[in-house]
Amino acid sequence: MSYTESIGSRTYRFADLKTLLAKASPQRSGDQLASIAAASEEERVAAKMALAEVPLRTFLNEPLIPYETDEVTRLIIDDHSPAAFAEISHLTVGDFRNWLLSTTTDTDALTRITEGLTPEMVAAVSKLMRNQDLITAARKRPVITRFRNTVGLPGRMSVRLQPNHPTDDVKGIAASMLDGLMYACGDALIGINPASDNLAAITKLLQMIDDFRQRYQVPTQSCVLTHVTSTIAAMEKGAPVDLVFQSIAGTEKANASFGISLALLQEAYEAGLSLQRGTVGSNLMYFETGQGSALSADAHFGVDQQTCEARAYAVARKFRPFLVNTVVGFIGPEYLYDGKQITRAGLEDHFCGKLLGVPMGCDICYTNHAEADQDDMDNLLTLLGVAGINFIMGVPGADDVMLNYQSTSFHDALYVRDVLGLRRAPEFEEWLESMQIIDARGALIGPSARQPLLEGARDWMGIA
């Protein structure tokens, strides 16, 4: 089905829904690279006007990628709930935007329709929204998950402690981990990106974190972000695996480029459940995504990068994850050129994920060849904090020495919690107070050699 819209004496024609969505997208370098972006701002406006009139039910009848050739499309269609969709089935995309922003649409209403939404619907409505609209709607849709603590409660924001090391040196990682905990970070996860996929090294890192966690009774969860097949192998060897990690994308071909399928993710999910390591819940998958991943794998099929990203959240939703992280500026300026595009993408991803019932966090980041700097990250950090982000990254000095990119620091987490009054996961907050890291108000206490976490830590780390 084609779509048309006139502006003045000029009429714009869009060949199909896929083309319409791409032309309606805010400007970004990835869509320009794929030669699917609007050729002018006027064409972009025309596409948005036409998109606003599209009934939501059209997205069920006009798949962007054929059902027969893509297992992600099959997942989206087969798992769709007509009963949950019924409440909004009469709306157009423009009407849906107005419904989302209405003061009468609350958390209960957004929760009711979750299973009736497809990624394409939420991607479409996001294209009609200003940044403040994305923040307003996302803030009304908390997504709460549990493993050893509870993440996503309103008024709280968690941090993934990311103590990476370029050679996987255990002492170096342990030192960064201790540093982050002393800054009250780590309630979302203590997660290491390993420098290699060597099973022995992965197991050693998992054992180190778990030994520390048990020694100090830390109510958090650990993860070594290796390929899911390596995590399965580690579980088979008896390694203490908490969360199961995998990068995912929004098309079957893009996921195949990662060496995964829905069946493999199901196998990993069931293996993780069998360990029964959660204490307050059983959400145990950790997924990472990023706009541009499908395009970089030549697996986008002409679908714009933001819609492809939203489709990845349908994959995530299937496995009841504990955390989903859009690594927003990591893939590079070929896909998100500058701070403005990175900021917009982060807000879009958070909004789309939350509407789909996914526990969204964001690695607020950029590479050094992007037209962005730490001021841009400060802006996005603040906006996402207002929007109700589940978690952010905590990287020593905001500079990851293994992955060579810029993210957010332990100090950045202190800043956003302070200015927005955000607290930590309740179980972790209670532990921090017992360890004399924070006071009863949640404020950081300066380090002291007599603090329980520091007493004996040097011996545990093997430091003289």
Short mmCIF file of C-alpha atoms in Angstrom, two decimals, residues 32-434:
data_model
loop_
_atom_site.label_atom_id
_atom_site.label_comp_id
_atom_site.label_asym_id
_atom_site.label_seq_id
_atom_site.Cartn_x
_atom_site.Cartn_y
_atom_site.Cartn_z
CA GLN A 32 21.42 8.53 5.21
CA LEU A 33 24.12 5.88 4.83
CA ALA A 34 21.42 3.37 3.91
CA SER A 35 19.93 5.83 1.38
CA ILE A 36 16.47 5.63 2.96
CA ALA A 37 16.29 8.99 4.77
CA ALA A 38 14.11 11.91 3.75
CA ALA A 39 15.77 14.05 1.09
CA SER A 40 14.61 17.30 2.74
CA GLU A 41 12.95 18.58 5.89
CA GLU A 42 9.81 19.20 3.85
CA GLU A 43 9.67 15.54 2.80
CA ARG A 44 10.22 14.53 6.44
CA VAL A 45 7.28 16.70 7.52
CA ALA A 46 5.11 15.26 4.75
CA ALA A 47 5.98 11.74 5.87
CA LYS A 48 5.10 12.56 9.47
CA MET A 49 1.78 14.01 8.39
CA ALA A 50 0.97 10.89 6.38
CA LEU A 51 2.15 8.60 9.19
CA ALA A 52 -0.11 10.34 11.70
CA GLU A 53 -3.14 9.19 9.67
CA VAL A 54 -2.12 5.51 9.50
CA PRO A 55 -4.37 3.24 11.64
CA LEU A 56 -2.47 1.21 14.23
CA ARG A 57 -4.02 -1.99 12.89
CA THR A 58 -2.14 -1.43 9.62
CA PHE A 59 1.05 -2.57 11.33
CA LEU A 60 -0.52 -5.99 11.92
CA ASN A 61 -1.51 -6.33 8.26
CA GLU A 62 1.59 -4.92 6.56
CA PRO A 63 4.77 -6.48 8.05
CA LEU A 64 7.91 -4.52 7.22
CA ILE A 65 9.92 -7.73 6.82
CA PRO A 66 8.05 -10.80 5.50
CA TYR A 67 6.61 -13.22 8.06
CA GLU A 68 7.80 -16.20 6.01
CA THR A 69 11.47 -15.20 5.97
CA ASP A 70 12.12 -13.59 9.36
CA GLU A 71 11.68 -15.24 12.76
CA VAL A 72 11.59 -11.88 14.55
CA THR A 73 8.57 -10.88 12.46
CA ARG A 74 6.96 -14.22 13.32
CA LEU A 75 7.63 -13.61 17.01
CA ILE A 76 6.06 -10.15 16.83
CA ILE A 77 2.92 -11.33 15.04
CA ASP A 78 2.46 -14.63 16.88
CA ASP A 79 2.89 -13.10 20.35
CA HIS A 80 0.58 -10.15 19.69
CA SER A 81 -2.44 -10.01 22.02
CA PRO A 82 -5.67 -8.89 20.30
CA ALA A 83 -7.33 -8.53 23.71
CA ALA A 84 -4.68 -6.08 24.95
CA PHE A 85 -4.79 -4.24 21.61
CA ALA A 86 -8.58 -3.82 21.67
CA GLU A 87 -8.45 -0.71 23.87
CA ILE A 88 -6.46 1.26 21.27
CA SER A 89 -7.27 -0.65 18.06
CA HIS A 90 -9.43 2.19 16.72
CA LEU A 91 -6.62 4.76 16.92
CA THR A 92 -4.36 6.16 14.23
CA VAL A 93 -0.68 6.77 14.98
CA GLY A 94 -1.45 10.44 15.62
CA ASP A 95 -4.38 9.58 17.88
CA PHE A 96 -2.13 7.15 19.74
CA ARG A 97 0.35 9.96 20.44
CA ASN A 98 -2.44 12.08 21.89
CA TRP A 99 -3.69 9.14 23.96
CA LEU A 100 -0.21 8.50 25.38
CA LEU A 101 0.20 12.13 26.41
CA SER A 102 -3.28 12.50 27.90
CA THR A 103 -3.31 13.10 31.66
CA THR A 104 -5.94 10.36 31.97
CA THR A 105 -3.57 7.74 30.50
CA ASP A 106 -1.69 6.41 33.52
CA THR A 107 0.60 3.52 34.40
CA ASP A 108 -2.26 1.05 34.63
CA ALA A 109 -3.48 1.96 31.15
CA LEU A 110 -0.01 1.63 29.64
CA THR A 111 0.49 -1.71 31.38
CA ARG A 112 -2.85 -3.02 30.07
CA ILE A 113 -1.94 -2.42 26.43
CA THR A 114 1.68 -3.65 26.57
CA GLU A 115 1.08 -7.05 24.96
CA GLY A 116 -1.07 -5.40 22.29
CA LEU A 117 1.74 -3.19 21.04
CA THR A 118 4.19 -4.13 18.32
CA PRO A 119 7.63 -2.56 17.94
CA GLU A 120 6.56 -0.95 14.68
CA MET A 121 3.64 0.79 16.41
CA VAL A 122 5.79 2.31 19.13
CA ALA A 123 8.56 3.23 16.67
CA ALA A 124 5.96 4.95 14.48
CA VAL A 125 4.46 7.04 17.27
CA SER A 126 7.92 8.02 18.53
CA LYS A 127 8.59 9.66 15.16
CA LEU A 128 5.73 12.09 15.83
CA MET A 129 6.95 13.04 19.29
CA ARG A 130 9.22 15.76 20.59
CA ASN A 131 11.87 14.88 23.16
CA GLN A 132 9.65 16.07 26.00
CA ASP A 133 6.85 13.81 24.73
CA LEU A 134 9.16 10.79 24.82
CA ILE A 135 10.15 11.66 28.39
CA THR A 136 6.59 12.27 29.57
CA ALA A 137 5.19 9.00 28.23
CA ALA A 138 8.14 6.82 29.27
CA ARG A 139 8.04 8.19 32.81
CA LYS A 140 4.49 6.87 33.16
CA ARG A 141 5.58 3.28 32.35
CA PRO A 142 7.94 1.80 34.96
CA VAL A 143 9.15 -1.76 34.33
CA ILE A 144 10.25 -3.60 37.47
CA THR A 145 12.51 -6.67 37.50
CA ARG A 146 14.02 -8.83 40.23
CA PHE A 147 16.94 -11.22 40.71
CA ARG A 148 18.89 -10.57 43.94
CA ASN A 149 17.51 -7.08 44.19
CA THR A 150 14.72 -5.01 42.66
CA VAL A 151 15.42 -2.66 39.75
CA GLY A 152 13.06 -0.19 38.07
CA LEU A 153 10.94 1.02 40.96
CA PRO A 154 9.67 4.60 40.49
CA GLY A 155 11.99 7.16 42.05
CA ARG A 156 14.99 4.84 41.85
CA MET A 157 17.83 4.43 39.37
CA SER A 158 20.46 1.70 39.37
CA VAL A 159 24.01 1.49 38.03
CA ARG A 160 25.86 -1.27 36.23
CA LEU A 161 29.38 -1.28 37.66
CA GLN A 162 31.65 -1.86 34.64
CA PRO A 163 35.19 -2.64 35.87
CA ASN A 164 36.73 -3.65 32.52
CA HIS A 165 40.44 -4.29 32.05
CA PRO A 166 42.37 -4.57 28.75
CA THR A 167 44.04 -7.84 29.79
CA ASP A 168 41.32 -9.23 32.10
CA ASP A 169 43.71 -8.78 35.03
CA VAL A 170 41.78 -10.01 38.06
CA LYS A 171 43.43 -7.61 40.51
CA GLY A 172 42.80 -4.65 38.21
CA ILE A 173 39.16 -5.61 37.81
CA ALA A 174 38.79 -6.17 41.54
CA ALA A 175 40.28 -2.74 42.30
CA SER A 176 37.83 -1.02 39.91
CA MET A 177 34.97 -3.04 41.37
CA LEU A 178 35.85 -1.98 44.91
CA ASP A 179 36.19 1.63 43.75
CA GLY A 180 32.71 1.55 42.22
CA LEU A 181 31.12 -0.01 45.29
CA MET A 182 32.69 2.66 47.50
CA TYR A 183 30.88 5.20 45.29
CA ALA A 184 27.65 3.24 45.93
CA CYS A 185 27.41 1.85 42.38
CA GLY A 186 26.64 -1.71 41.33
CA ASP A 187 23.00 -2.35 42.22
CA ALA A 188 21.99 -3.13 38.63
CA LEU A 189 24.92 -5.43 38.00
CA ILE A 190 28.62 -5.99 38.33
CA GLY A 191 29.30 -6.70 34.68
CA ILE A 192 32.64 -7.28 32.96
CA ASN A 193 33.26 -7.09 29.21
CA PRO A 194 36.05 -9.66 28.87
CA ALA A 195 38.99 -9.04 26.57
CA SER A 196 38.70 -12.61 25.28
CA ASP A 197 36.16 -15.44 25.10
CA ASN A 198 38.56 -17.92 26.72
CA LEU A 199 36.43 -20.18 28.91
CA ALA A 200 39.03 -20.47 31.66
CA ALA A 201 39.39 -16.68 31.88
CA ILE A 202 35.62 -16.18 31.89
CA THR A 203 35.19 -18.73 34.66
CA LYS A 204 37.96 -17.12 36.71
CA LEU A 205 36.24 -13.72 36.51
CA LEU A 206 32.84 -15.17 37.42
CA GLN A 207 34.35 -16.96 40.40
CA MET A 208 36.15 -13.83 41.58
CA ILE A 209 32.98 -11.72 41.59
CA ASP A 210 30.95 -14.46 43.23
CA ASP A 211 33.56 -15.01 45.96
CA PHE A 212 33.49 -11.30 46.69
CA ARG A 213 29.69 -11.15 46.65
CA GLN A 214 29.38 -14.03 49.10
CA ARG A 215 32.17 -12.78 51.36
CA TYR A 216 30.46 -9.40 51.80
CA GLN A 217 26.86 -10.58 51.22
CA VAL A 218 26.31 -8.05 48.44
CA PRO A 219 22.69 -8.12 47.19
CA THR A 220 23.52 -7.72 43.51
CA GLN A 221 24.12 -9.88 40.44
CA SER A 222 27.14 -10.55 38.26
CA CYS A 223 27.74 -11.14 34.57
CA VAL A 224 30.65 -11.65 32.22
CA LEU A 225 29.46 -10.34 28.88
CA THR A 226 30.63 -13.16 26.66
CA HIS A 227 28.79 -14.87 23.82
CA VAL A 228 25.80 -16.86 24.99
CA THR A 229 27.36 -20.14 23.86
CA SER A 230 30.35 -19.45 26.11
CA THR A 231 28.00 -18.73 29.01
CA ILE A 232 26.19 -22.02 28.42
CA ALA A 233 29.57 -23.80 28.40
CA ALA A 234 30.52 -22.04 31.65
CA MET A 235 27.26 -23.17 33.27
CA GLU A 236 27.94 -26.74 32.16
CA LYS A 237 31.33 -26.51 33.90
CA GLY A 238 29.66 -25.38 37.14
CA ALA A 239 30.63 -21.71 36.96
CA PRO A 240 28.57 -19.34 39.19
CA VAL A 241 26.54 -17.67 36.42
CA ASP A 242 23.92 -15.14 37.52
CA LEU A 243 22.77 -13.18 34.47
CA VAL A 244 23.01 -14.56 30.93
CA PHE A 245 24.22 -11.97 28.41
CA GLN A 246 23.81 -11.56 24.67
CA SER A 247 23.81 -8.77 22.11
CA ILE A 248 20.62 -8.89 20.03
CA ALA A 249 19.14 -7.12 17.02
CA GLY A 250 15.80 -6.68 15.30
CA THR A 251 16.03 -9.06 12.34
CA GLU A 252 16.79 -12.75 11.98
CA LYS A 253 19.71 -12.02 9.65
CA ALA A 254 21.24 -9.49 12.05
CA ASN A 255 20.94 -11.95 14.93
CA ALA A 256 22.56 -14.62 12.77
CA SER A 257 25.51 -12.25 12.33
CA PHE A 258 25.84 -12.39 16.14
CA GLY A 259 25.74 -16.19 15.97
CA ILE A 260 22.37 -16.50 17.67
CA SER A 261 18.76 -17.49 17.05
CA LEU A 262 15.60 -17.42 19.15
CA ALA A 263 16.04 -21.14 19.82
CA LEU A 264 19.56 -20.60 21.16
CA LEU A 265 18.37 -17.78 23.42
CA GLN A 266 15.61 -20.06 24.71
CA GLU A 267 18.19 -22.74 25.51
CA ALA A 268 20.32 -20.23 27.42
CA TYR A 269 17.30 -18.86 29.27
CA GLU A 270 16.20 -22.31 30.42
CA ALA A 271 19.77 -23.17 31.47
CA GLY A 272 19.95 -20.01 33.56
CA LEU A 273 16.59 -20.72 35.20
CA SER A 274 17.73 -24.20 36.13
CA LEU A 275 20.49 -22.77 38.35
CA GLN A 276 17.91 -21.02 40.57
CA ARG A 277 20.40 -18.39 41.74
CA GLY A 278 17.95 -15.51 42.10
CA THR A 279 16.72 -14.76 45.61
CA VAL A 280 13.93 -12.21 45.11
CA GLY A 281 13.04 -13.03 41.49
CA SER A 282 13.94 -14.97 38.36
CA ASN A 283 14.56 -12.31 35.70
CA LEU A 284 18.03 -13.34 34.53
CA MET A 285 18.69 -12.34 30.91
CA TYR A 286 20.81 -9.29 30.10
CA PHE A 287 20.58 -7.98 26.54
CA GLU A 288 22.44 -5.19 24.79
CA THR A 289 21.29 -3.42 21.65
CA GLY A 290 22.12 -0.34 19.60
CA GLN A 291 20.72 1.62 16.69
CA GLY A 292 22.68 0.72 13.57
CA SER A 293 23.48 -2.91 14.40
CA ALA A 294 21.22 -4.30 11.65
CA LEU A 295 22.58 -1.85 9.08
CA SER A 296 26.18 -2.66 10.01
CA ALA A 297 25.40 -6.34 9.33
CA ASP A 298 23.66 -5.49 6.02
CA ALA A 299 20.53 -7.00 7.57
CA HIS A 300 18.08 -4.09 7.76
CA PHE A 301 16.03 -4.84 4.61
CA GLY A 302 15.41 -1.13 4.03
CA VAL A 303 13.90 -0.60 7.49
CA ASP A 304 15.10 2.51 9.31
CA GLN A 305 17.54 1.93 12.14
CA GLN A 306 15.27 3.12 14.94
CA THR A 307 12.47 0.75 13.92
CA CYS A 308 14.99 -2.10 13.65
CA GLU A 309 16.11 -1.23 17.17
CA ALA A 310 12.56 -1.36 18.50
CA ARG A 311 12.14 -4.80 16.93
CA ALA A 312 15.08 -5.98 19.05
CA TYR A 313 12.98 -5.20 22.13
CA ALA A 314 10.42 -7.78 20.98
CA VAL A 315 13.22 -10.35 21.10
CA ALA A 316 14.21 -9.16 24.57
CA ARG A 317 10.63 -9.16 25.88
CA LYS A 318 10.24 -12.83 24.98
CA PHE A 319 12.76 -13.84 27.65
CA ARG A 320 11.65 -11.69 30.62
CA PRO A 321 15.06 -9.97 30.99
CA PHE A 322 16.44 -8.40 34.13
CA LEU A 323 18.17 -5.63 32.15
CA VAL A 324 18.16 -4.35 28.56
CA ASN A 325 20.84 -1.83 27.65
CA THR A 326 20.86 0.36 24.56
CA VAL A 327 24.55 1.15 24.03
CA VAL A 328 23.45 4.27 22.30
CA GLY A 329 26.56 5.93 20.86
CA PHE A 330 28.93 2.96 20.75
CA ILE A 331 28.55 1.85 17.13
CA GLY A 332 29.86 5.21 15.90
CA PRO A 333 29.08 8.40 13.96
CA GLU A 334 28.28 6.45 10.80
CA TYR A 335 24.97 5.65 12.52
CA LEU A 336 24.50 8.48 15.05
CA TYR A 337 26.62 11.38 13.90
CA ASP A 338 26.66 13.82 16.81
CA GLY A 339 25.45 14.63 20.29
CA LYS A 340 22.03 15.71 19.05
CA GLN A 341 21.42 12.43 17.23
CA ILE A 342 22.75 10.38 20.16
CA THR A 343 20.47 12.24 22.57
CA ARG A 344 17.41 11.72 20.42
CA ALA A 345 18.20 8.03 19.91
CA GLY A 346 18.63 7.44 23.64
CA LEU A 347 15.24 8.98 24.40
CA GLU A 348 13.58 7.04 21.56
CA ASP A 349 15.05 3.73 22.69
CA HIS A 350 14.03 4.24 26.30
CA PHE A 351 10.49 5.24 25.30
CA CYS A 352 10.00 2.35 22.88
CA GLY A 353 11.42 -0.22 25.28
CA LYS A 354 9.33 0.93 28.21
CA LEU A 355 6.10 0.91 26.17
CA LEU A 356 6.89 -2.68 25.14
CA GLY A 357 7.39 -3.66 28.78
CA VAL A 358 11.17 -3.96 28.59
CA PRO A 359 13.42 -2.90 31.54
CA MET A 360 15.43 -0.27 29.69
CA GLY A 361 18.78 1.10 30.68
CA CYS A 362 21.21 3.11 28.60
CA ASP A 363 24.95 3.21 28.17
CA ILE A 364 25.12 6.98 27.65
CA CYS A 365 28.22 6.97 25.49
CA TYR A 366 30.12 8.05 22.41
CA THR A 367 33.26 7.12 20.52
CA ASN A 368 36.09 9.57 20.19
CA HIS A 369 35.54 10.12 16.45
CA ALA A 370 31.92 11.25 16.95
CA GLU A 371 30.89 14.90 17.03
CA ALA A 372 30.00 14.64 20.72
CA ASP A 373 31.54 15.32 24.11
CA GLN A 374 30.86 14.79 27.80
CA ASP A 375 28.53 17.79 27.94
CA ASP A 376 26.24 15.97 25.50
CA MET A 377 26.34 12.94 27.76
CA ASP A 378 25.51 15.10 30.79
CA ASN A 379 22.43 16.34 28.95
CA LEU A 380 21.25 12.86 27.96
CA LEU A 381 21.98 11.52 31.45
CA THR A 382 19.78 14.20 32.99
CA LEU A 383 16.97 13.71 30.48
CA LEU A 384 16.94 9.94 30.94
CA GLY A 385 16.98 10.36 34.71
CA VAL A 386 13.86 12.49 34.41
CA ALA A 387 12.31 9.92 32.04
CA GLY A 388 12.72 7.13 34.60
CA ILE A 389 15.63 5.12 33.18
CA ASN A 390 16.15 1.80 35.00
CA PHE A 391 19.95 1.95 35.02
CA ILE A 392 23.05 3.59 33.58
CA MET A 393 26.74 2.64 33.41
CA GLY A 394 29.34 3.28 36.07
CA VAL A 395 32.80 3.30 34.44
CA PRO A 396 35.96 4.50 36.26
CA GLY A 397 36.49 8.09 35.10
CA ALA A 398 33.83 7.54 32.38
CA ASP A 399 36.67 6.21 30.18
CA ASP A 400 36.57 2.49 29.39
CA VAL A 401 40.19 1.45 28.96
CA MET A 402 39.29 -1.89 27.38
CA LEU A 403 36.53 -0.90 24.95
CA ASN A 404 38.06 2.53 24.22
CA TYR A 405 34.94 4.68 24.40
CA GLN A 406 33.48 7.33 26.69
CA SER A 407 30.57 6.54 29.00
CA THR A 408 29.31 7.71 32.42
CA SER A 409 31.28 7.58 35.65
CA PHE A 410 30.60 6.73 39.29
CA HIS A 411 30.53 10.50 39.92
CA ASP A 412 27.92 11.00 37.19
CA ALA A 413 25.62 8.61 39.02
CA LEU A 414 26.08 10.62 42.23
CA TYR A 415 25.22 13.80 40.31
CA VAL A 416 21.99 12.59 38.74
CA ARG A 417 20.79 10.94 41.93
CA ASP A 418 21.45 14.14 43.85
CA VAL A 419 19.76 16.62 41.49
CA LEU A 420 16.75 14.37 40.78
CA GLY A 421 16.39 12.75 44.19
CA LEU A 422 16.81 9.23 42.84
CA ARG A 423 17.52 6.34 45.19
CA ARG A 424 19.17 2.97 44.63
CA ALA A 425 17.64 -0.53 44.57
CA PRO A 426 16.16 -0.97 48.07
CA GLU A 427 18.04 -4.16 48.99
CA PHE A 428 21.34 -2.67 47.81
CA GLU A 429 20.67 0.61 49.58
CA GLU A 430 20.15 -1.24 52.88
CA TRP A 431 23.45 -3.09 52.37
CA LEU A 432 25.32 0.14 51.57
CA GLU A 433 24.10 1.65 54.81
CA SER A 434 25.12 -1.44 56.80
#
